[in-house]
mmCIF file of C-alpha atoms in Angstrom:
data_model
loop_
_atom_site.group_PDB
_atom_site.id
_atom_site.type_symbol
_atom_site.label_atom_id
_atom_site.label_comp_id
_atom_site.label_asym_id
_atom_site.label_seq_id
_atom_site.Cartn_x
_atom_site.Cartn_y
_atom_site.Cartn_z
ATOM 1 C CA MET A 1 -137.804 -130.560 190.685
ATOM 2 C CA LYS A 2 -137.100 -134.035 190.603
ATOM 3 C CA ASN A 3 -139.016 -136.164 193.535
ATOM 4 C CA ILE A 4 -137.086 -138.512 195.623
ATOM 5 C CA TYR A 5 -137.217 -141.671 194.379
ATOM 6 C CA GLU A 6 -135.832 -139.872 190.627
ATOM 7 C CA GLN A 7 -132.962 -138.221 192.373
ATOM 8 C CA ARG A 8 -132.618 -142.318 193.886
ATOM 9 C CA ARG A 9 -132.414 -143.708 190.621
ATOM 10 C CA GLU A 10 -130.145 -141.201 189.733
ATOM 11 C CA ASN A 11 -127.589 -141.883 192.402
ATOM 12 C CA LEU A 12 -128.121 -145.529 191.149
ATOM 13 C CA LYS A 13 -127.415 -145.072 187.817
ATOM 14 C CA ARG A 14 -124.140 -143.164 188.606
ATOM 15 C CA LEU A 15 -122.983 -146.205 190.783
ATOM 16 C CA LEU A 16 -124.124 -148.705 187.545
ATOM 17 C CA LYS A 17 -121.853 -146.276 185.033
ATOM 18 C CA GLU A 18 -118.652 -146.731 188.135
ATOM 19 C CA LYS A 19 -118.992 -150.724 187.681
ATOM 20 C CA GLU A 20 -120.026 -150.348 184.537
ATOM 21 C CA ILE A 21 -123.090 -152.326 184.448
ATOM 22 C CA PRO A 22 -125.378 -151.326 181.719
ATOM 23 C CA ALA A 23 -128.733 -152.049 183.296
ATOM 24 C CA LEU A 24 -130.270 -153.654 186.777
ATOM 25 C CA LEU A 25 -132.659 -156.040 187.482
ATOM 26 C CA VAL A 26 -134.476 -154.496 190.590
ATOM 27 C CA SER A 27 -136.348 -157.823 192.060
ATOM 28 C CA HIS A 28 -135.706 -157.148 196.044
ATOM 29 C CA ALA A 29 -139.639 -155.460 196.974
ATOM 30 C CA ALA A 30 -137.928 -153.391 199.429
ATOM 31 C CA ASN A 31 -135.378 -151.963 196.794
ATOM 32 C CA ARG A 32 -138.401 -151.922 194.168
ATOM 33 C CA TYR A 33 -139.976 -149.588 196.324
ATOM 34 C CA TYR A 34 -136.893 -147.465 197.195
ATOM 35 C CA LEU A 35 -136.416 -146.480 193.860
ATOM 36 C CA SER A 36 -140.263 -146.001 192.699
ATOM 37 C CA GLY A 37 -142.279 -146.142 195.575
ATOM 38 C CA PHE A 38 -144.218 -148.951 193.883
ATOM 39 C CA GLU A 39 -145.517 -151.805 196.301
ATOM 40 C CA LEU A 40 -143.148 -152.351 199.308
ATOM 41 C CA HIS A 41 -144.282 -156.017 199.537
ATOM 42 C CA ASP A 42 -144.932 -158.886 197.135
ATOM 43 C CA PRO A 43 -147.540 -160.588 198.160
ATOM 44 C CA GLN A 44 -146.444 -164.097 198.665
ATOM 45 C CA CYS A 45 -142.794 -165.532 198.835
ATOM 46 C CA ASN A 46 -143.340 -167.071 195.506
ATOM 47 C CA GLU A 47 -144.986 -164.177 193.874
ATOM 48 C CA SER A 48 -143.390 -160.585 192.553
ATOM 49 C CA SER A 49 -145.629 -157.199 192.545
ATOM 50 C CA GLY A 50 -143.408 -156.119 189.287
ATOM 51 C CA TRP A 51 -139.699 -155.772 188.566
ATOM 52 C CA LEU A 52 -137.924 -152.893 187.319
ATOM 53 C CA VAL A 53 -135.139 -152.214 185.189
ATOM 54 C CA ILE A 54 -133.098 -149.187 185.871
ATOM 55 C CA THR A 55 -130.738 -148.451 183.154
ATOM 56 C CA ALA A 56 -127.398 -146.848 182.913
ATOM 57 C CA ASP A 57 -127.870 -144.535 180.305
ATOM 58 C CA GLY A 58 -131.506 -144.113 178.849
ATOM 59 C CA GLU A 59 -135.302 -144.481 180.299
ATOM 60 C CA ASP A 60 -135.938 -146.426 183.048
ATOM 61 C CA LYS A 61 -139.044 -149.324 183.178
ATOM 62 C CA LEU A 62 -141.550 -151.071 185.721
ATOM 63 C CA PHE A 63 -142.729 -154.284 184.308
ATOM 64 C CA THR A 64 -145.766 -155.504 186.287
ATOM 65 C CA ASP A 65 -148.702 -157.121 186.511
ATOM 66 C CA PRO A 66 -152.765 -156.413 185.502
ATOM 67 C CA ARG A 67 -153.453 -156.157 188.932
ATOM 68 C CA TYR A 68 -151.110 -152.916 189.657
ATOM 69 C CA PHE A 69 -151.890 -151.225 186.967
ATOM 70 C CA ASP A 70 -154.019 -148.249 188.569
ATOM 71 C CA ALA A 71 -151.310 -148.022 191.942
ATOM 72 C CA ALA A 72 -148.195 -148.694 189.585
ATOM 73 C CA ARG A 73 -149.540 -145.639 186.704
ATOM 74 C CA GLY A 74 -149.832 -143.659 190.412
ATOM 75 C CA VAL A 75 -146.378 -143.346 190.635
ATOM 76 C CA TRP A 76 -144.899 -144.578 187.278
ATOM 77 C CA GLY A 77 -145.034 -142.703 184.028
ATOM 78 C CA GLU A 78 -147.086 -144.887 181.588
ATOM 79 C CA ASP A 79 -145.029 -144.674 178.333
ATOM 80 C CA ASN A 80 -142.205 -146.770 180.619
ATOM 81 C CA LEU A 81 -144.650 -149.145 182.083
ATOM 82 C CA HIS A 82 -145.227 -152.370 180.880
ATOM 83 C CA ILE A 83 -148.167 -154.997 181.748
ATOM 84 C CA TYR A 84 -147.187 -158.636 181.230
ATOM 85 C CA SER A 85 -150.172 -161.585 181.485
ATOM 86 C CA ALA A 86 -149.182 -165.255 180.648
ATOM 87 C CA ASN A 87 -145.345 -164.393 179.975
ATOM 88 C CA LYS A 88 -143.877 -161.738 181.116
ATOM 89 C CA PHE A 89 -140.334 -163.288 179.795
ATOM 90 C CA VAL A 90 -141.367 -162.653 176.659
ATOM 91 C CA LEU A 91 -142.460 -159.354 176.969
ATOM 92 C CA MET A 92 -139.317 -157.930 179.296
ATOM 93 C CA GLY A 93 -136.666 -159.353 176.069
ATOM 94 C CA GLU A 94 -138.780 -158.196 173.445
ATOM 95 C CA VAL A 95 -139.401 -154.398 175.437
ATOM 96 C CA LEU A 96 -135.856 -154.085 177.034
ATOM 97 C CA LYS A 97 -133.884 -155.811 173.293
ATOM 98 C CA SER A 98 -135.553 -152.794 171.147
ATOM 99 C CA ALA A 99 -134.189 -150.072 173.949
ATOM 100 C CA GLY A 100 -130.726 -151.421 173.478
ATOM 101 C CA VAL A 101 -130.289 -153.836 176.738
ATOM 102 C CA LYS A 102 -129.154 -156.875 176.018
ATOM 103 C CA SER A 103 -127.450 -157.571 179.373
ATOM 104 C CA LEU A 104 -128.642 -157.055 183.109
ATOM 105 C CA GLY A 105 -127.313 -157.478 186.290
ATOM 106 C CA ILE A 106 -129.184 -159.104 188.852
ATOM 107 C CA GLU A 107 -130.109 -158.988 192.516
ATOM 108 C CA PRO A 108 -129.277 -162.844 193.425
ATOM 109 C CA LYS A 109 -130.182 -163.032 196.939
ATOM 110 C CA ALA A 110 -133.912 -162.089 195.373
ATOM 111 C CA LEU A 111 -134.395 -163.880 192.178
ATOM 112 C CA HIS A 112 -135.987 -167.182 192.065
ATOM 113 C CA LEU A 113 -134.005 -170.002 189.731
ATOM 114 C CA PHE A 114 -136.646 -170.383 187.764
ATOM 115 C CA ASP A 115 -136.712 -166.310 186.950
ATOM 116 C CA TYR A 116 -132.882 -166.588 185.902
ATOM 117 C CA ASP A 117 -133.085 -169.369 183.599
ATOM 118 C CA ASN A 118 -136.040 -167.508 181.762
ATOM 119 C CA LEU A 119 -134.061 -164.545 181.675
ATOM 120 C CA LYS A 120 -130.767 -165.924 180.623
ATOM 121 C CA GLU A 121 -132.488 -167.209 177.444
ATOM 122 C CA ARG A 122 -132.950 -163.320 176.449
ATOM 123 C CA PHE A 123 -130.116 -161.841 178.385
ATOM 124 C CA SER A 124 -126.630 -161.984 179.750
ATOM 125 C CA LEU A 125 -126.723 -162.061 183.483
ATOM 126 C CA ALA A 126 -124.238 -160.724 186.008
ATOM 127 C CA SER A 127 -124.635 -161.465 189.965
ATOM 128 C CA THR A 128 -124.308 -157.875 192.303
ATOM 129 C CA ASP A 129 -123.571 -157.301 195.114
ATOM 130 C CA ASN A 130 -125.841 -155.066 196.875
ATOM 131 C CA LEU A 131 -125.895 -151.831 195.135
ATOM 132 C CA VAL A 132 -129.217 -150.392 196.326
ATOM 133 C CA GLU A 133 -128.660 -151.706 199.471
ATOM 134 C CA SER A 134 -125.433 -149.927 199.321
ATOM 135 C CA LEU A 135 -128.080 -146.603 198.521
ATOM 136 C CA ARG A 136 -130.288 -147.708 201.207
ATOM 137 C CA ILE A 137 -127.631 -147.801 204.346
ATOM 138 C CA ILE A 138 -127.744 -144.296 204.912
ATOM 139 C CA LYS A 139 -131.124 -142.659 205.523
ATOM 140 C CA ASP A 140 -132.035 -139.348 204.267
ATOM 141 C CA GLU A 141 -133.898 -136.646 206.746
ATOM 142 C CA ASP A 142 -137.329 -137.534 205.431
ATOM 143 C CA GLU A 143 -136.453 -141.137 206.210
ATOM 144 C CA ILE A 144 -135.018 -140.516 209.491
ATOM 145 C CA ARG A 145 -138.466 -138.634 210.454
ATOM 146 C CA ARG A 146 -140.583 -141.341 209.995
ATOM 147 C CA MET A 147 -138.663 -143.718 211.832
ATOM 148 C CA ASP A 148 -138.547 -141.297 214.562
ATOM 149 C CA ALA A 149 -142.560 -141.346 214.230
ATOM 150 C CA SER A 150 -142.340 -145.311 214.301
ATOM 151 C CA MET A 151 -140.281 -145.457 217.050
ATOM 152 C CA ALA A 152 -142.675 -142.709 219.395
ATOM 153 C CA LEU A 153 -145.397 -145.448 218.734
ATOM 154 C CA ASN A 154 -143.361 -147.857 219.514
ATOM 155 C CA HIS A 155 -142.028 -146.389 222.739
ATOM 156 C CA ARG A 156 -145.782 -145.858 223.406
ATOM 157 C CA LEU A 157 -146.577 -149.392 223.231
ATOM 158 C CA PHE A 158 -143.990 -150.268 225.253
ATOM 159 C CA GLU A 159 -145.406 -148.131 228.496
ATOM 160 C CA TYR A 160 -148.980 -148.968 227.368
ATOM 161 C CA ILE A 161 -148.401 -152.914 227.393
ATOM 162 C CA GLU A 162 -146.215 -152.653 230.856
ATOM 163 C CA GLN A 163 -149.313 -151.621 232.638
ATOM 164 C CA ARG A 164 -151.088 -154.463 230.808
ATOM 165 C CA LEU A 165 -148.733 -157.294 232.041
ATOM 166 C CA GLU A 166 -150.611 -159.592 234.734
ATOM 167 C CA PRO A 167 -150.888 -162.722 235.499
ATOM 168 C CA GLY A 168 -153.186 -165.286 233.808
ATOM 169 C CA MET A 169 -152.211 -164.017 230.502
ATOM 170 C CA THR A 170 -150.997 -166.309 228.114
ATOM 171 C CA GLU A 171 -148.314 -165.171 225.205
ATOM 172 C CA GLU A 172 -150.763 -165.281 222.862
ATOM 173 C CA GLN A 173 -153.056 -162.650 224.743
ATOM 174 C CA VAL A 174 -149.552 -160.046 225.403
ATOM 175 C CA SER A 175 -149.025 -160.872 221.328
ATOM 176 C CA TRP A 176 -152.112 -159.740 220.406
ATOM 177 C CA ASP A 177 -152.386 -156.625 222.721
ATOM 178 C CA VAL A 178 -149.185 -155.511 220.758
ATOM 179 C CA GLU A 179 -150.645 -155.711 217.322
ATOM 180 C CA ARG A 180 -154.051 -154.434 218.648
ATOM 181 C CA PHE A 181 -152.504 -151.212 219.881
ATOM 182 C CA PHE A 182 -150.031 -150.499 216.975
ATOM 183 C CA ARG A 183 -153.564 -151.056 214.476
ATOM 184 C CA GLU A 184 -156.011 -148.539 216.561
ATOM 185 C CA ASN A 185 -153.147 -146.026 216.899
ATOM 186 C CA GLY A 186 -151.729 -145.538 212.847
ATOM 187 C CA ALA A 187 -149.572 -148.723 211.929
ATOM 188 C CA GLU A 188 -150.016 -150.399 208.974
ATOM 189 C CA GLU A 189 -148.789 -153.310 210.497
ATOM 190 C CA LEU A 190 -146.309 -154.965 212.475
ATOM 191 C CA ALA A 191 -142.441 -154.607 211.637
ATOM 192 C CA PHE A 192 -142.311 -158.674 212.302
ATOM 193 C CA SER A 193 -144.392 -161.501 214.488
ATOM 194 C CA THR A 194 -144.325 -160.207 217.334
ATOM 195 C CA ILE A 195 -141.832 -161.935 220.508
ATOM 196 C CA VAL A 196 -142.903 -162.404 223.769
ATOM 197 C CA GLY A 197 -141.499 -165.655 226.120
ATOM 198 C CA VAL A 198 -142.607 -165.385 229.857
ATOM 199 C CA GLY A 199 -140.253 -167.724 232.380
ATOM 200 C CA PRO A 200 -137.591 -169.780 230.680
ATOM 201 C CA ASN A 201 -139.225 -169.411 227.094
ATOM 202 C CA ALA A 202 -137.432 -165.628 227.598
ATOM 203 C CA ALA A 203 -134.099 -167.536 226.836
ATOM 204 C CA LEU A 204 -135.057 -167.949 223.115
ATOM 205 C CA PRO A 205 -134.599 -164.871 221.483
ATOM 206 C CA HIS A 206 -137.126 -165.337 218.864
ATOM 207 C CA ALA A 207 -139.839 -167.172 221.106
ATOM 208 C CA ILE A 208 -143.313 -167.976 219.392
ATOM 209 C CA PRO A 209 -145.893 -166.644 221.263
ATOM 210 C CA GLY A 210 -147.835 -169.857 222.752
ATOM 211 C CA SER A 211 -150.381 -170.253 225.541
ATOM 212 C CA ASP A 212 -147.407 -170.240 228.097
ATOM 213 C CA LYS A 213 -149.504 -168.067 231.104
ATOM 214 C CA VAL A 214 -147.893 -165.609 232.857
ATOM 215 C CA LEU A 215 -147.326 -166.239 236.460
ATOM 216 C CA ASP A 216 -146.734 -163.650 239.832
ATOM 217 C CA ASN A 217 -143.633 -162.518 240.033
ATOM 218 C CA GLU A 218 -142.146 -163.962 236.250
ATOM 219 C CA MET A 219 -140.064 -162.464 233.650
ATOM 220 C CA VAL A 220 -141.753 -161.492 230.085
ATOM 221 C CA LEU A 221 -139.651 -161.024 227.413
ATOM 222 C CA ILE A 222 -141.096 -158.875 224.000
ATOM 223 C CA ASP A 223 -139.399 -157.864 220.979
ATOM 224 C CA THR A 224 -142.046 -156.269 218.902
ATOM 225 C CA GLY A 225 -142.061 -153.183 216.487
ATOM 226 C CA CYS A 226 -144.848 -151.809 213.680
ATOM 227 C CA ARG A 227 -143.947 -150.526 210.433
ATOM 228 C CA LEU A 228 -145.518 -146.990 210.067
ATOM 229 C CA GLU A 229 -145.147 -144.032 206.702
ATOM 230 C CA GLU A 230 -143.279 -147.849 205.312
ATOM 231 C CA TYR A 231 -140.527 -147.693 208.011
ATOM 232 C CA ASN A 232 -139.763 -150.167 210.828
ATOM 233 C CA SER A 233 -139.234 -149.793 214.389
ATOM 234 C CA ASP A 234 -137.976 -152.621 216.790
ATOM 235 C CA GLN A 235 -137.176 -152.978 220.103
ATOM 236 C CA THR A 236 -137.265 -155.325 223.143
ATOM 237 C CA ARG A 237 -137.891 -154.680 226.922
ATOM 238 C CA THR A 238 -138.137 -157.499 229.537
ATOM 239 C CA PHE A 239 -140.502 -157.384 232.436
ATOM 240 C CA TRP A 240 -140.534 -158.585 235.941
ATOM 241 C CA VAL A 241 -144.672 -158.951 236.047
ATOM 242 C CA GLY A 242 -144.889 -158.473 240.278
ATOM 243 C CA ASP A 243 -142.991 -156.678 243.022
ATOM 244 C CA LYS A 244 -140.852 -159.189 243.665
ATOM 245 C CA PRO A 245 -137.850 -158.670 240.935
ATOM 246 C CA SER A 246 -135.510 -161.989 241.828
ATOM 247 C CA ASP A 247 -131.969 -160.988 242.814
ATOM 248 C CA ARG A 248 -130.919 -162.481 239.322
ATOM 249 C CA PHE A 249 -133.338 -160.347 237.393
ATOM 250 C CA LYS A 250 -131.860 -157.283 238.782
ATOM 251 C CA GLU A 251 -128.277 -158.919 238.359
ATOM 252 C CA THR A 252 -128.706 -159.475 234.915
ATOM 253 C CA LYS A 253 -130.869 -156.946 233.865
ATOM 254 C CA GLU A 254 -127.970 -154.230 234.825
ATOM 255 C CA LEU A 255 -125.543 -156.049 233.224
ATOM 256 C CA VAL A 256 -127.687 -156.401 229.713
ATOM 257 C CA LEU A 257 -128.366 -151.726 230.284
ATOM 258 C CA ALA A 258 -124.484 -151.930 230.823
ATOM 259 C CA ALA A 259 -123.773 -153.754 228.022
ATOM 260 C CA GLN A 260 -126.203 -151.756 225.566
ATOM 261 C CA GLN A 261 -124.289 -148.535 227.601
ATOM 262 C CA ALA A 262 -120.929 -149.008 226.325
ATOM 263 C CA ALA A 263 -121.339 -149.871 222.865
ATOM 264 C CA ILE A 264 -124.202 -146.620 222.868
ATOM 265 C CA ASP A 265 -121.091 -144.817 224.343
ATOM 266 C CA VAL A 266 -118.544 -145.814 221.458
ATOM 267 C CA ILE A 267 -121.232 -145.203 218.402
ATOM 268 C CA ARG A 268 -119.898 -142.892 215.944
ATOM 269 C CA PRO A 269 -119.096 -142.613 212.364
ATOM 270 C CA GLY A 270 -115.580 -144.907 211.713
ATOM 271 C CA LEU A 271 -115.995 -147.410 214.103
ATOM 272 C CA SER A 272 -115.717 -150.583 213.008
ATOM 273 C CA CYS A 273 -119.152 -152.582 213.343
ATOM 274 C CA ILE A 274 -117.115 -155.221 215.434
ATOM 275 C CA GLU A 275 -115.879 -152.736 217.539
ATOM 276 C CA ALA A 276 -119.245 -151.844 218.896
ATOM 277 C CA TYR A 277 -120.244 -155.423 219.485
ATOM 278 C CA LYS A 278 -117.066 -156.249 220.897
ATOM 279 C CA ALA A 279 -117.988 -152.848 223.712
ATOM 280 C CA ALA A 280 -120.852 -154.806 224.104
ATOM 281 C CA TYR A 281 -119.256 -158.573 224.811
ATOM 282 C CA SER A 282 -116.394 -157.021 226.820
ATOM 283 C CA VAL A 283 -118.877 -156.043 229.363
ATOM 284 C CA PHE A 284 -120.299 -159.266 229.689
ATOM 285 C CA GLU A 285 -116.674 -160.937 229.491
ATOM 286 C CA LYS A 286 -116.036 -159.218 232.442
ATOM 287 C CA ALA A 287 -118.872 -160.835 234.515
ATOM 288 C CA GLY A 288 -117.599 -164.201 232.606
ATOM 289 C CA VAL A 289 -121.237 -164.337 231.506
ATOM 290 C CA GLU A 290 -120.016 -163.735 227.618
ATOM 291 C CA HIS A 291 -121.064 -167.275 226.915
ATOM 292 C CA LEU A 292 -124.694 -166.274 227.352
ATOM 293 C CA PHE A 293 -124.359 -163.458 224.548
ATOM 294 C CA THR A 294 -125.472 -165.897 222.012
ATOM 295 C CA HIS A 295 -125.782 -163.128 219.194
ATOM 296 C CA GLY A 296 -125.204 -160.000 217.679
ATOM 297 C CA LEU A 297 -125.694 -156.605 219.359
ATOM 298 C CA GLY A 298 -127.215 -155.590 216.411
ATOM 299 C CA HIS A 299 -128.311 -155.054 213.040
ATOM 300 C CA GLY A 300 -129.788 -151.755 210.627
ATOM 301 C CA VAL A 301 -133.708 -151.127 210.472
ATOM 302 C CA GLY A 302 -135.424 -149.094 207.784
ATOM 303 C CA LEU A 303 -137.520 -150.410 204.879
ATOM 304 C CA GLU A 304 -136.762 -153.828 206.640
ATOM 305 C CA THR A 305 -136.306 -154.612 209.916
ATOM 306 C CA HIS A 306 -133.264 -156.759 209.065
ATOM 307 C CA GLU A 307 -130.876 -154.473 207.315
ATOM 308 C CA ALA A 308 -127.098 -153.784 207.008
ATOM 309 C CA PRO A 309 -124.854 -153.016 208.563
ATOM 310 C CA SER A 310 -124.471 -155.597 211.193
ATOM 311 C CA LEU A 311 -123.151 -154.962 214.436
ATOM 312 C CA SER A 312 -121.423 -158.357 214.962
ATOM 313 C CA ARG A 313 -118.123 -160.281 215.607
ATOM 314 C CA ALA A 314 -118.120 -160.846 211.684
ATOM 315 C CA TYR A 315 -119.393 -157.812 209.762
ATOM 316 C CA PRO A 316 -115.859 -155.852 207.805
ATOM 317 C CA GLY A 317 -117.794 -152.596 207.713
ATOM 318 C CA GLU A 318 -117.955 -149.608 209.513
ATOM 319 C CA LEU A 319 -120.229 -147.007 210.993
ATOM 320 C CA ALA A 320 -121.372 -143.727 209.079
ATOM 321 C CA ALA A 321 -123.549 -140.991 209.765
ATOM 322 C CA GLY A 322 -127.195 -141.762 208.482
ATOM 323 C CA MET A 323 -127.280 -144.982 209.229
ATOM 324 C CA VAL A 324 -129.999 -146.279 211.859
ATOM 325 C CA VAL A 325 -128.964 -149.884 213.963
ATOM 326 C CA THR A 326 -130.014 -151.559 217.054
ATOM 327 C CA VAL A 327 -128.432 -152.351 219.829
ATOM 328 C CA GLU A 328 -129.854 -155.262 221.511
ATOM 329 C CA PRO A 329 -127.659 -157.009 223.634
ATOM 330 C CA GLY A 330 -128.969 -159.877 225.923
ATOM 331 C CA LEU A 331 -128.418 -162.613 228.732
ATOM 332 C CA TYR A 332 -130.011 -166.541 228.049
ATOM 333 C CA ASP A 333 -129.805 -169.242 230.419
ATOM 334 C CA ALA A 334 -132.127 -171.888 229.168
ATOM 335 C CA SER A 335 -133.023 -173.249 232.617
ATOM 336 C CA TRP A 336 -134.302 -170.178 233.916
ATOM 337 C CA GLY A 337 -134.767 -167.162 230.923
ATOM 338 C CA GLY A 338 -133.210 -164.745 229.337
ATOM 339 C CA ILE A 339 -132.986 -160.279 229.544
ATOM 340 C CA ARG A 340 -133.113 -158.235 226.162
ATOM 341 C CA TRP A 341 -133.139 -154.565 226.161
ATOM 342 C CA GLU A 342 -133.383 -152.960 222.727
ATOM 343 C CA TYR A 343 -132.960 -149.430 221.207
ATOM 344 C CA GLN A 344 -132.353 -147.927 218.113
ATOM 345 C CA VAL A 345 -130.157 -145.550 217.564
ATOM 346 C CA LEU A 346 -129.523 -143.082 214.375
ATOM 347 C CA VAL A 347 -125.338 -142.502 213.820
ATOM 348 C CA THR A 348 -124.943 -138.593 214.424
ATOM 349 C CA GLU A 349 -121.845 -136.344 212.814
ATOM 350 C CA ASP A 350 -120.278 -137.148 216.522
ATOM 351 C CA GLY A 351 -121.500 -140.092 217.876
ATOM 352 C CA CYS A 352 -125.204 -141.553 217.892
ATOM 353 C CA ARG A 353 -128.909 -140.604 218.711
ATOM 354 C CA VAL A 354 -131.299 -142.844 220.373
ATOM 355 C CA MET A 355 -134.200 -142.386 219.017
#
């Protein structure tokens, strides 16, 4: 019986045959992991842990360097595992040409120009458009189980951090409390750098935690997530620290929650991503505050924090059962602050489920 990675490679092979692509160079780290179980991350933005070559007909190859040999042979047969040292391009040329591979599809979003120039000296290259991502966009049962677990830990985090917030804490301290909780409770790492904004800083959708302190009776926006069993969670809450929330805070939060619920109520297979966005936008439009909603409604989540699809006014796709997306409307005013509230939902056969 084939394991999940072999099944995924078979699905990709069928896609390659349909599109008449003889072989695909997989240089995107999350795509590499999805197809092989090897190294979800690259060590630096200018380094690669390794490349996969998936063939439409034939054996697949994994190329990596000596640092990853033991890890690679734990998930990949040694007959098709190739270790490069001085020049990986020479090795790739020799190995692939001996296997009859003369042309490669490439992932243009995940290939440096330096690598492209070296590869084109040896192969005919053709750009591809999100081939592996088109498989990753629908989550299987095990992926959904992992994402539910990641989200459960994220929910616990927000229950914990709401009780920890108090006047005098800095944004940096809040951020550290978040990371420590995740680490101490089993997360492999943060899904992304935690966003914390107090008071007017909450108007910055991607606020970087600094030395600003929480004041009594003030808002605190926290957007965070963890990676658990390799899959990410992503949630936002905006809390009020103190016992006298302002009328504007209460009214704005009520609008944001209404917009979020309006979107959740309509999300289902076959709904366009644009219509999902419009469901939330129309709530703000009726209230005359749509100009304060400055970003899309949500995005896919999985091995990466930001994946397809995008719930926005421009994304052309439709929702399908098995997709996992965030629903995160927000209203922002630089002179005051901002409120965002974010859930992750699984698109089901007849609607969606908040994870």
